[in-house]
Amino acid sequence: MTPPALHWRPATELAAGLDAGDLTSVELTEAIIRRCDDVEPHIAAFLQRTDERALTGAAAADARRARGEALTPWDGIPVAYKDIFVTRDVPTTAGSRILERWVPPYDATVVERCSAAGMPLFGKTNLDQFAMGSSTEHSGFHPSRNPWDPARVPGGSSGGSAALVAAGAVPWAWGTDTGGSVRQPAALCGIVGAKPTYGLVSRYGMVAFASSLDQAGPLTRSVEDAAALLSTAAGHDPRDSTSIRDGAPNLLEGLGEGIAGKRIGVVEEFGGEGSQPGVRARVDDAYGRLERLGAVLEEVSLPSFEHAIPAYYLIAPAEASSNLARYDGVRYGPRRVATDIVAMNSKTRADGFGAEVKRRIMIGTYALSAGYYDAYYGKAQKVRTLIVEDLKRAFQRVDLIVCPTSPTTAFKLGERTADPLSMYLSDVYTVPVNLAGVPAMSVPCGTSPDDGLPVGLQIIAPVLDERSMFQAAYAFEQDLGWAESDEGRPNL
Ligand code: GLN
């Protein structure tokens, strides 16, 4: 068998190539630039390329390696960031015109840690404005497209990152996940995406959407890569008050331990008509595979999950309405000229924010207003507690929980933009996880027989048990073998 072209190799394999001297970081970066030039016209995944900066970083990495001073095994492997991570001297927009041409004076902790590990910054990727959306169609600049079928969305909100990784354009990329924005695009693009336990990765320098839900997560072509990238950035950060003190595991350790004897829960409430038949078929196959790998499957009931969407779409907008108050035309981005400060403020916001952002600010402000607070925000918080309790109860019986990541495969551009509710329903299997703060990841489980598009299996773990989650995902991925086969790659 001929080895796969450079651009399809997982980052950890590329790192081994650098280490063995088969490849330099500059050669790799040049190959990435060529591949991006080829695929970008089809997928429109970048908001900003930083080719020159990446090449300079690559040359520095090669020089370190030549002196025997590689900083980490990943020194010299470029990484792309969703354009919601602030990057010093590189414009950061959060996908919104309201931050157009804003150049941050500092790096997010995720960026700082990956840079300290030697990874050159390779561009900023497209997203739904302020990460509000499930398709990248709410980007203030342009939608991105799915490399499996450019007439379809890559999912969202981290759609640019997912499309690039799936297209073999960048080895790996960072996204953020508030209600599913790493896992859902990973599923729709046929790659791996992980959302860690809330607090495992610092939110410092991640433009805030809903602070009690936001987490950073890796988008990669292999489970091992996701473990490596997440482990690089995880760990306590005093600049984020919600950062967990002791959670900095090296998830590569014990990755291959397998799942023999693990108890895995299948969500009773998610079994029925809720998903596309092809998604159900692939996910059912996945359950069978987990059983053959030695896991013991049993049904678990999570009755509160059916209320997760309404609870999430009150809590997230409530937090967003507060977080987005800072875009006032004074502190960041462009300013509209007006006769007084209130008019300036409102003109700047009216022009700068997109329709979905305005909708969320209105929902959030309403839900928090005196007289309605208990009926909406208060009730949603109670549902949140029920979800936490349901999961706690389930995790007394099982080690992990599995379900589809998304109820459908990638949908067509324009199909859901006129109907916000249909867009929100894309997140039905992912939002309960953010409300509970537990870790979850999406791992590819093949293509749907009804449309040939990728399907993702979601694996949910108890708080801070990323290790078990990654072991299960790895065992599943290795046994399926889909990702390394031609079948696991879009024809682009
Ligand atoms: N699609 C969800 C929303 O629109 C989740 C977004 C996210 O995780 N950032 O809020």
Short mmCIF file of C-alpha atoms and ligand atoms in Angstrom, two decimals:
data_model
loop_
_atom_site.label_atom_id
_atom_site.label_comp_id
_atom_site.label_asym_id
_atom_site.label_seq_id
_atom_site.Cartn_x
_atom_site.Cartn_y
_atom_site.Cartn_z
CA MET A 1 0.00 0.00 0.00
CA THR A 2 1.36 3.46 -0.85
CA PRO A 3 1.42 5.81 2.13
CA PRO A 4 -1.37 8.38 2.06
CA ALA A 5 -0.49 11.83 0.69
CA LEU A 6 1.07 14.11 3.26
CA HIS A 7 -2.10 16.09 3.76
CA TRP A 8 -4.16 13.07 4.88
CA ARG A 9 -1.73 11.95 7.56
CA PRO A 10 -2.69 12.53 11.18
CA ALA A 11 -0.62 15.16 13.00
CA THR A 12 0.94 12.59 15.32
CA GLU A 13 2.21 10.67 12.28
CA LEU A 14 3.60 13.88 10.75
CA ALA A 15 5.36 14.52 14.05
CA ALA A 16 7.03 11.12 13.81
CA GLY A 17 8.16 12.09 10.28
CA LEU A 18 9.72 15.30 11.60
CA ASP A 19 11.41 13.38 14.36
CA ALA A 20 12.84 10.78 11.97
CA GLY A 21 14.13 13.51 9.64
CA ASP A 22 11.91 12.32 6.75
CA LEU A 23 10.30 15.73 6.55
CA THR A 24 10.96 19.28 7.69
CA SER A 25 8.41 21.65 9.14
CA VAL A 26 8.99 24.07 6.25
CA GLU A 27 8.28 21.29 3.71
CA LEU A 28 5.16 20.35 5.64
CA THR A 29 3.99 23.97 5.87
CA GLU A 30 4.58 24.49 2.14
CA ALA A 31 2.52 21.36 1.42
CA ILE A 32 -0.25 22.68 3.66
CA ILE A 33 -0.21 26.03 1.85
CA ARG A 34 -0.54 24.28 -1.52
CA ARG A 35 -3.38 22.10 -0.31
CA CYS A 36 -5.17 25.10 1.20
CA ASP A 37 -4.80 26.98 -2.12
CA ASP A 38 -6.42 24.00 -3.88
CA VAL A 39 -9.36 23.42 -1.54
CA GLU A 40 -10.16 26.86 -0.16
CA PRO A 41 -12.08 27.97 -3.30
CA HIS A 42 -14.44 25.01 -2.68
CA ILE A 43 -14.91 25.27 1.09
CA ALA A 44 -14.33 28.97 1.99
CA ALA A 45 -13.12 27.96 5.43
CA PHE A 46 -10.68 30.76 6.31
CA LEU A 47 -11.28 34.27 7.53
CA GLN A 48 -7.56 34.98 7.57
CA ARG A 49 -4.52 33.10 6.27
CA THR A 50 -1.17 33.58 7.98
CA ASP A 51 1.09 31.71 5.55
CA GLU A 52 4.18 33.88 6.01
CA ARG A 53 3.98 33.74 9.76
CA ALA A 54 3.54 29.95 9.65
CA LEU A 55 6.59 29.57 7.38
CA THR A 56 8.70 31.68 9.73
CA GLY A 57 7.51 29.57 12.67
CA ALA A 58 8.27 26.40 10.72
CA ALA A 59 11.82 27.53 9.93
CA ALA A 60 12.38 28.27 13.61
CA ALA A 61 11.04 24.82 14.52
CA ASP A 62 13.37 23.16 12.00
CA ALA A 63 16.32 25.07 13.47
CA ARG A 64 15.40 23.92 16.99
CA ARG A 65 15.04 20.33 15.86
CA ALA A 66 18.40 20.45 14.06
CA ARG A 67 20.00 21.55 17.34
CA GLY A 68 18.23 18.71 19.18
CA GLU A 69 16.03 21.21 21.01
CA ALA A 70 12.51 20.36 19.81
CA LEU A 71 10.12 21.83 22.39
CA THR A 72 7.60 18.95 22.23
CA PRO A 73 6.87 16.12 19.79
CA TRP A 74 4.50 18.55 17.99
CA ASP A 75 7.12 21.25 17.50
CA GLY A 76 6.73 22.37 13.88
CA ILE A 77 3.21 21.03 13.22
CA PRO A 78 1.00 23.99 12.20
CA VAL A 79 -2.43 24.48 13.76
CA ALA A 80 -5.44 26.59 12.71
CA TYR A 81 -7.74 28.41 15.15
CA LYS A 82 -11.39 29.27 14.99
CA ASP A 83 -11.46 33.05 14.75
CA ILE A 84 -12.86 33.35 18.26
CA PHE A 85 -9.47 32.75 19.91
CA VAL A 86 -7.70 36.06 20.24
CA THR A 87 -4.30 36.15 18.58
CA ARG A 88 -1.73 38.84 19.20
CA ASP A 89 -1.09 40.92 16.05
CA VAL A 90 -3.49 38.78 13.98
CA PRO A 91 -7.00 40.21 13.42
CA THR A 92 -9.74 38.44 15.38
CA THR A 93 -13.39 38.94 14.45
CA ALA A 94 -15.43 36.21 16.19
CA GLY A 95 -17.08 36.01 12.75
CA SER A 96 -18.74 39.39 13.23
CA ARG A 97 -18.43 42.71 11.43
CA ILE A 98 -18.59 44.40 14.82
CA LEU A 99 -14.99 43.28 15.41
CA GLU A 100 -13.77 43.86 11.86
CA ARG A 101 -10.12 44.95 11.79
CA TRP A 102 -9.70 44.52 15.55
CA VAL A 103 -6.15 43.39 16.28
CA PRO A 104 -5.82 41.90 19.76
CA PRO A 105 -2.84 42.85 21.92
CA TYR A 106 -2.56 39.37 23.49
CA ASP A 107 -2.89 35.63 22.84
CA ALA A 108 -5.59 33.35 24.25
CA THR A 109 -4.20 30.75 26.66
CA VAL A 110 -4.92 27.97 24.14
CA VAL A 111 -2.88 29.85 21.51
CA GLU A 112 -0.13 30.67 23.98
CA ARG A 113 0.23 27.03 25.05
CA CYS A 114 0.20 25.61 21.53
CA SER A 115 2.73 28.24 20.44
CA ALA A 116 4.90 27.35 23.42
CA ALA A 117 4.70 23.73 22.23
CA GLY A 118 6.17 24.92 18.91
CA MET A 119 3.05 24.80 16.72
CA PRO A 120 3.05 27.57 14.09
CA LEU A 121 -0.25 29.47 13.84
CA PHE A 122 -1.84 28.61 10.51
CA GLY A 123 -4.75 30.97 9.96
CA LYS A 124 -8.05 31.90 11.56
CA THR A 125 -11.11 29.94 10.54
CA ASN A 126 -14.70 30.89 9.77
CA LEU A 127 -17.57 30.53 12.24
CA ASP A 128 -21.11 31.65 12.93
CA GLN A 129 -20.95 35.13 14.51
CA PHE A 130 -19.94 34.83 18.15
CA ALA A 131 -20.32 31.04 17.71
CA MET A 132 -24.12 31.36 17.50
CA GLY A 133 -25.25 28.82 14.97
CA SER A 134 -24.89 25.29 13.64
CA SER A 135 -23.87 25.82 10.00
CA THR A 136 -21.45 28.82 9.63
CA GLU A 137 -24.19 30.49 7.59
CA HIS A 138 -24.47 33.08 10.37
CA SER A 139 -20.90 34.22 9.72
CA GLY A 140 -20.79 37.98 9.16
CA PHE A 141 -18.47 37.37 6.18
CA HIS A 142 -19.46 34.30 4.14
CA PRO A 143 -20.68 30.74 4.72
CA SER A 144 -18.24 27.82 4.60
CA ARG A 145 -18.91 24.58 2.74
CA ASN A 146 -18.63 20.89 3.46
CA PRO A 147 -15.73 19.15 1.65
CA TRP A 148 -17.95 16.06 1.21
CA ASP A 149 -20.44 18.11 -0.79
CA PRO A 150 -19.89 21.85 -1.24
CA ALA A 151 -23.65 22.38 -1.62
CA ARG A 152 -23.94 21.42 2.06
CA VAL A 153 -22.92 23.11 5.30
CA PRO A 154 -19.91 21.88 7.29
CA GLY A 155 -21.94 22.32 10.49
CA GLY A 156 -21.11 24.95 13.05
CA SER A 157 -20.27 27.03 14.65
CA SER A 158 -16.65 25.75 14.26
CA GLY A 159 -17.41 24.89 10.61
CA GLY A 160 -14.29 26.46 9.09
CA SER A 161 -11.96 24.45 11.32
CA ALA A 162 -13.88 21.22 10.68
CA ALA A 163 -14.00 21.71 6.90
CA LEU A 164 -10.23 22.33 6.73
CA VAL A 165 -9.31 19.28 8.78
CA ALA A 166 -11.74 17.08 6.84
CA ALA A 167 -10.39 18.37 3.51
CA GLY A 168 -6.83 17.41 4.48
CA ALA A 169 -5.91 21.10 4.39
CA VAL A 170 -4.60 21.58 7.93
CA PRO A 171 -3.42 18.75 10.20
CA TRP A 172 -5.55 19.90 13.14
CA ALA A 173 -7.51 22.89 14.39
CA TRP A 174 -9.15 24.39 17.44
CA GLY A 175 -12.84 25.08 17.83
CA THR A 176 -15.13 26.04 20.68
CA ASP A 177 -18.21 24.23 21.91
CA THR A 178 -21.00 26.00 23.82
CA GLY A 179 -23.84 23.72 22.72
CA GLY A 180 -22.19 21.38 20.23
CA SER A 181 -20.03 23.59 18.02
CA VAL A 182 -17.04 21.23 18.00
CA ARG A 183 -18.89 17.91 18.02
CA GLN A 184 -21.61 18.68 15.46
CA PRO A 185 -19.27 19.99 12.71
CA ALA A 186 -16.91 17.06 13.43
CA ALA A 187 -19.83 14.68 12.85
CA LEU A 188 -21.01 16.46 9.69
CA CYS A 189 -17.47 16.52 8.22
CA GLY A 190 -16.46 12.97 9.22
CA ILE A 191 -13.70 13.86 11.70
CA VAL A 192 -13.02 13.73 15.45
CA GLY A 193 -14.12 16.56 17.76
CA ALA A 194 -13.91 16.68 21.55
CA LYS A 195 -15.46 18.95 24.16
CA PRO A 196 -13.65 18.53 27.48
CA THR A 197 -15.06 18.93 30.98
CA TYR A 198 -16.05 22.55 31.65
CA GLY A 199 -12.98 24.19 33.17
CA LEU A 200 -10.37 21.78 31.79
CA VAL A 201 -9.18 24.24 29.13
CA SER A 202 -8.80 27.93 29.93
CA ARG A 203 -11.36 30.31 28.43
CA TYR A 204 -8.92 33.22 28.74
CA GLY A 205 -8.82 34.96 25.36
CA MET A 206 -11.76 33.05 23.92
CA VAL A 207 -14.35 35.65 22.89
CA ALA A 208 -17.20 34.93 25.32
CA PHE A 209 -20.60 33.69 24.10
CA ALA A 210 -22.15 31.93 27.13
CA SER A 211 -19.51 31.81 29.82
CA SER A 212 -20.99 28.96 31.88
CA LEU A 213 -21.05 26.70 28.79
CA ASP A 214 -18.11 27.72 26.55
CA GLN A 215 -15.21 25.27 26.21
CA ALA A 216 -12.41 24.93 23.67
CA GLY A 217 -11.99 21.64 21.84
CA PRO A 218 -9.77 20.00 19.19
CA LEU A 219 -10.90 19.04 15.67
CA THR A 220 -8.67 16.33 14.19
CA ARG A 221 -8.50 13.40 11.78
CA SER A 222 -7.64 10.87 14.48
CA VAL A 223 -8.50 10.23 18.12
CA GLU A 224 -4.82 10.20 19.00
CA ASP A 225 -4.42 13.68 17.49
CA ALA A 226 -7.37 14.97 19.52
CA ALA A 227 -5.80 13.53 22.70
CA ALA A 228 -2.46 15.17 21.84
CA LEU A 229 -3.87 18.60 20.99
CA LEU A 230 -6.20 18.71 23.98
CA SER A 231 -3.45 17.60 26.38
CA THR A 232 -1.22 20.41 25.05
CA ALA A 233 -3.64 23.17 26.06
CA ALA A 234 -5.43 21.67 29.10
CA GLY A 235 -4.56 22.55 32.67
CA HIS A 236 -5.01 25.22 35.26
CA ASP A 237 -4.82 28.88 34.28
CA PRO A 238 -5.08 31.54 36.99
CA ARG A 239 -6.45 33.98 34.38
CA ASP A 240 -9.70 31.98 34.11
CA SER A 241 -11.54 31.83 37.43
CA THR A 242 -13.47 28.72 36.31
CA SER A 243 -10.32 26.81 35.40
CA ILE A 244 -10.00 23.47 37.22
CA ARG A 245 -6.97 23.25 39.47
CA ASP A 246 -5.93 19.63 39.11
CA GLY A 247 -7.16 18.57 35.70
CA ALA A 248 -4.22 18.28 33.30
CA PRO A 249 -4.06 14.69 32.12
CA ASN A 250 -1.79 13.40 29.37
CA LEU A 251 -4.53 11.69 27.39
CA LEU A 252 -2.07 9.82 25.19
CA GLU A 253 -1.17 7.63 28.15
CA GLY A 254 -3.22 4.45 28.23
CA LEU A 255 -5.03 5.42 25.02
CA GLY A 256 -4.88 1.84 23.71
CA GLU A 257 -6.20 0.11 26.82
CA GLY A 258 -9.44 -0.90 25.16
CA ILE A 259 -12.97 -1.09 26.48
CA ALA A 260 -13.34 -4.71 27.56
CA GLY A 261 -15.76 -4.85 30.48
CA LYS A 262 -16.73 -1.15 30.27
CA ARG A 263 -20.40 -0.49 30.90
CA ILE A 264 -21.84 1.75 28.22
CA GLY A 265 -25.28 3.32 28.38
CA VAL A 266 -27.49 3.76 25.34
CA VAL A 267 -29.95 6.64 25.79
CA GLU A 268 -33.47 5.22 25.82
CA GLU A 269 -35.07 8.54 24.84
CA PHE A 270 -32.83 8.96 21.77
CA GLY A 271 -33.65 5.63 20.14
CA GLY A 272 -36.80 6.46 18.20
CA GLU A 273 -37.88 8.58 15.28
CA GLY A 274 -35.75 11.60 16.22
CA SER A 275 -32.91 10.92 13.76
CA GLN A 276 -32.54 10.40 10.03
CA PRO A 277 -32.82 6.63 9.28
CA GLY A 278 -29.28 6.48 7.84
CA VAL A 279 -27.88 8.07 11.00
CA ARG A 280 -29.77 5.56 13.16
CA ALA A 281 -28.49 2.66 11.06
CA ARG A 282 -24.83 3.72 11.39
CA VAL A 283 -25.12 4.48 15.09
CA ASP A 284 -26.83 1.11 15.71
CA ASP A 285 -23.89 -0.56 13.92
CA ALA A 286 -21.57 1.39 16.19
CA TYR A 287 -23.33 0.05 19.31
CA GLY A 288 -22.84 -3.48 17.95
CA ARG A 289 -19.15 -2.79 17.36
CA LEU A 290 -18.68 -1.51 20.91
CA GLU A 291 -20.25 -4.73 22.16
CA ARG A 292 -17.96 -6.85 20.03
CA LEU A 293 -15.03 -4.91 21.48
CA GLY A 294 -16.06 -6.18 24.90
CA ALA A 295 -18.22 -3.39 26.29
CA VAL A 296 -21.46 -4.21 28.06
CA LEU A 297 -24.33 -2.11 26.71
CA GLU A 298 -27.45 -1.26 28.64
CA GLU A 299 -30.22 1.30 28.29
CA VAL A 300 -30.17 4.39 30.45
CA SER A 301 -33.04 6.81 30.83
CA LEU A 302 -32.37 10.57 30.80
CA PRO A 303 -35.90 12.01 30.93
CA SER A 304 -34.83 15.63 31.46
CA PHE A 305 -32.89 15.68 28.18
CA GLU A 306 -36.02 16.47 26.21
CA HIS A 307 -36.10 19.88 27.92
CA ALA A 308 -32.45 20.64 27.15
CA ILE A 309 -33.05 22.63 23.95
CA PRO A 310 -35.50 25.15 25.50
CA ALA A 311 -33.31 25.45 28.62
CA TYR A 312 -30.17 25.99 26.55
CA TYR A 313 -31.86 28.55 24.30
CA LEU A 314 -32.72 30.62 27.37
CA ILE A 315 -29.48 30.24 29.35
CA ALA A 316 -27.08 30.74 26.42
CA PRO A 317 -28.83 33.88 25.08
CA ALA A 318 -29.17 35.26 28.63
CA GLU A 319 -25.41 35.00 29.13
CA ALA A 320 -24.75 36.25 25.60
CA SER A 321 -26.90 39.35 26.11
CA SER A 322 -24.68 40.28 29.01
CA ASN A 323 -21.36 39.31 27.37
CA LEU A 324 -22.13 41.21 24.17
CA ALA A 325 -22.89 44.48 25.98
CA ARG A 326 -19.18 45.29 25.68
CA TYR A 327 -19.40 45.89 21.91
CA ASP A 328 -20.39 49.51 22.20
CA GLY A 329 -18.35 51.21 19.50
CA VAL A 330 -15.97 52.57 22.11
CA ARG A 331 -13.75 49.70 23.10
CA TYR A 332 -13.42 47.49 20.02
CA GLY A 333 -13.86 47.49 16.25
CA PRO A 334 -15.46 49.99 13.91
CA ARG A 335 -17.58 52.90 15.18
CA ARG A 336 -20.50 54.54 13.42
CA VAL A 337 -20.59 58.31 13.59
CA ALA A 338 -23.64 59.86 15.29
CA THR A 339 -24.62 63.02 17.14
CA ASP A 340 -24.55 61.56 20.66
CA ILE A 341 -23.19 58.53 22.42
CA VAL A 342 -26.47 56.61 22.65
CA ALA A 343 -27.12 57.03 18.93
CA MET A 344 -23.48 56.06 18.16
CA ASN A 345 -23.80 53.00 20.34
CA SER A 346 -27.04 51.83 18.84
CA LYS A 347 -26.00 52.53 15.21
CA THR A 348 -22.72 50.67 15.72
CA ARG A 349 -24.54 47.66 17.17
CA ALA A 350 -27.33 47.74 14.59
CA ASP A 351 -24.80 47.68 11.75
CA GLY A 352 -22.23 45.39 13.35
CA PHE A 353 -24.29 42.49 14.70
CA GLY A 354 -26.01 39.99 12.41
CA ALA A 355 -29.66 38.95 12.66
CA GLU A 356 -29.03 35.80 14.73
CA VAL A 357 -26.93 37.71 17.26
CA LYS A 358 -29.67 40.33 17.61
CA ARG A 359 -32.27 37.60 18.06
CA ARG A 360 -30.22 36.06 20.88
CA ILE A 361 -29.65 39.42 22.59
CA MET A 362 -33.41 40.07 22.52
CA ILE A 363 -34.30 36.60 23.82
CA GLY A 364 -31.66 36.87 26.53
CA THR A 365 -32.61 40.36 27.64
CA TYR A 366 -36.26 39.35 27.78
CA ALA A 367 -35.54 36.15 29.74
CA LEU A 368 -33.57 38.13 32.32
CA SER A 369 -35.98 41.04 32.68
CA ALA A 370 -37.73 41.73 35.97
CA GLY A 371 -41.10 39.98 36.03
CA TYR A 372 -40.03 37.26 33.59
CA TYR A 373 -36.81 36.13 35.25
CA ASP A 374 -38.34 33.33 37.33
CA ALA A 375 -40.60 32.12 34.54
CA TYR A 376 -37.80 31.82 31.97
CA TYR A 377 -34.22 32.03 33.22
CA GLY A 378 -35.09 30.59 36.65
CA LYS A 379 -36.95 27.65 35.14
CA ALA A 380 -34.18 26.95 32.68
CA GLN A 381 -31.69 26.78 35.56
CA LYS A 382 -33.94 24.21 37.27
CA VAL A 383 -33.93 22.10 34.11
CA ARG A 384 -30.16 22.39 34.11
CA THR A 385 -30.05 20.91 37.60
CA LEU A 386 -32.33 18.05 36.51
CA ILE A 387 -29.99 17.26 33.61
CA VAL A 388 -26.98 17.19 35.95
CA GLU A 389 -28.89 14.84 38.29
CA ASP A 390 -30.08 12.55 35.50
CA LEU A 391 -26.52 12.16 34.29
CA LYS A 392 -25.17 11.56 37.80
CA ARG A 393 -27.73 8.84 38.30
CA ALA A 394 -26.89 7.23 34.95
CA PHE A 395 -23.16 7.34 35.65
CA GLN A 396 -23.70 5.34 38.84
CA ARG A 397 -24.61 2.44 36.56
CA VAL A 398 -22.50 2.99 33.46
CA ASP A 399 -18.98 4.27 32.66
CA LEU A 400 -19.90 6.05 29.42
CA ILE A 401 -23.00 7.01 27.45
CA VAL A 402 -23.38 6.84 23.66
CA CYS A 403 -25.84 8.37 21.21
CA PRO A 404 -25.74 10.05 17.78
CA THR A 405 -23.88 13.39 17.71
CA SER A 406 -26.35 15.00 15.32
CA PRO A 407 -29.84 13.83 14.29
CA THR A 408 -29.03 14.34 10.59
CA THR A 409 -26.08 14.40 8.24
CA ALA A 410 -24.91 17.69 6.68
CA PHE A 411 -27.86 19.72 5.38
CA LYS A 412 -27.94 21.94 2.31
CA LEU A 413 -26.93 25.60 2.50
CA GLY A 414 -30.02 27.74 2.93
CA GLU A 415 -32.19 24.84 4.08
CA ARG A 416 -32.56 26.01 7.68
CA THR A 417 -31.66 29.70 7.72
CA ALA A 418 -35.27 30.88 7.45
CA ASP A 419 -36.36 28.70 10.38
CA PRO A 420 -34.27 29.24 13.52
CA LEU A 421 -36.00 26.39 15.36
CA SER A 422 -34.98 23.81 12.77
CA MET A 423 -31.40 25.10 13.10
CA TYR A 424 -31.58 24.87 16.91
CA LEU A 425 -32.80 21.26 16.70
CA SER A 426 -29.48 20.31 15.16
CA ASP A 427 -28.10 20.54 18.72
CA VAL A 428 -30.61 18.22 20.40
CA TYR A 429 -27.99 15.57 21.33
CA THR A 430 -25.16 17.94 22.16
CA VAL A 431 -26.58 20.75 24.34
CA PRO A 432 -27.39 18.60 27.42
CA VAL A 433 -23.67 17.85 27.68
CA ASN A 434 -22.74 21.54 27.93
CA LEU A 435 -25.52 22.22 30.43
CA ALA A 436 -24.09 19.43 32.63
CA GLY A 437 -20.43 20.42 32.08
CA VAL A 438 -19.36 16.82 31.35
CA PRO A 439 -16.95 15.84 28.54
CA ALA A 440 -18.11 14.37 25.23
CA MET A 441 -16.66 13.69 21.82
CA SER A 442 -17.76 12.79 18.33
CA VAL A 443 -15.99 10.01 16.46
CA PRO A 444 -16.80 9.08 12.85
CA CYS A 445 -18.83 5.89 12.41
CA GLY A 446 -19.00 5.71 8.61
CA THR A 447 -21.35 7.18 6.05
CA SER A 448 -25.12 7.17 6.07
CA PRO A 449 -26.62 4.65 3.64
CA ASP A 450 -29.29 7.16 2.59
CA ASP A 451 -27.01 9.95 1.37
CA GLY A 452 -23.38 8.80 1.61
CA LEU A 453 -22.50 11.57 4.10
CA PRO A 454 -20.53 11.09 7.36
CA VAL A 455 -22.21 10.17 10.65
CA GLY A 456 -20.77 10.80 14.11
CA LEU A 457 -21.09 8.74 17.28
CA GLN A 458 -21.16 10.81 20.47
CA ILE A 459 -19.42 9.38 23.53
CA ILE A 460 -20.26 11.13 26.84
CA ALA A 461 -18.21 10.62 30.02
CA PRO A 462 -18.50 11.69 33.67
CA VAL A 463 -16.80 14.90 34.80
CA LEU A 464 -13.02 14.71 34.26
CA ASP A 465 -13.09 11.18 32.89
CA GLU A 466 -11.69 12.23 29.51
CA ARG A 467 -9.40 9.21 29.72
CA SER A 468 -12.19 6.61 29.49
CA MET A 469 -13.87 8.63 26.75
CA PHE A 470 -10.70 8.74 24.63
CA GLN A 471 -9.98 5.04 25.23
CA ALA A 472 -13.42 4.12 23.95
CA ALA A 473 -13.16 6.46 20.95
CA TYR A 474 -9.72 5.06 20.09
CA ALA A 475 -10.80 1.42 20.37
CA PHE A 476 -13.80 2.18 18.17
CA GLU A 477 -11.80 4.13 15.57
CA GLN A 478 -9.07 1.48 15.30
CA ASP A 479 -11.58 -1.32 14.87
CA LEU A 480 -13.64 0.54 12.29
CA GLY A 481 -10.58 1.62 10.30
CA TRP A 482 -12.73 4.11 8.35
CA ALA A 483 -10.62 7.20 8.90
CA GLU A 484 -7.49 5.77 7.24
CA SER A 485 -9.36 4.28 4.30
CA ASP A 486 -10.23 6.11 1.06
CA GLU A 487 -13.85 5.82 2.12
CA GLY A 488 -13.14 8.13 5.08
CA ARG A 489 -11.92 10.97 2.87
CA PRO A 490 -13.97 13.41 0.85
CA ASN A 491 -13.28 13.43 -2.86
CA LEU A 492 -11.82 16.93 -3.03
N1 GLN B 1 -25.55 25.69 17.69
C1 GLN B 1 -25.58 26.11 19.07
C2 GLN B 1 -25.98 27.57 19.15
O1 GLN B 1 -26.30 28.12 18.17
C3 GLN B 1 -24.28 25.85 19.72
C4 GLN B 1 -23.24 26.82 19.34
C5 GLN B 1 -21.93 26.58 20.01
O2 GLN B 1 -21.68 25.51 20.57
N2 GLN B 1 -21.11 27.59 20.02
O3 GLN B 1 -25.96 28.15 20.18
#
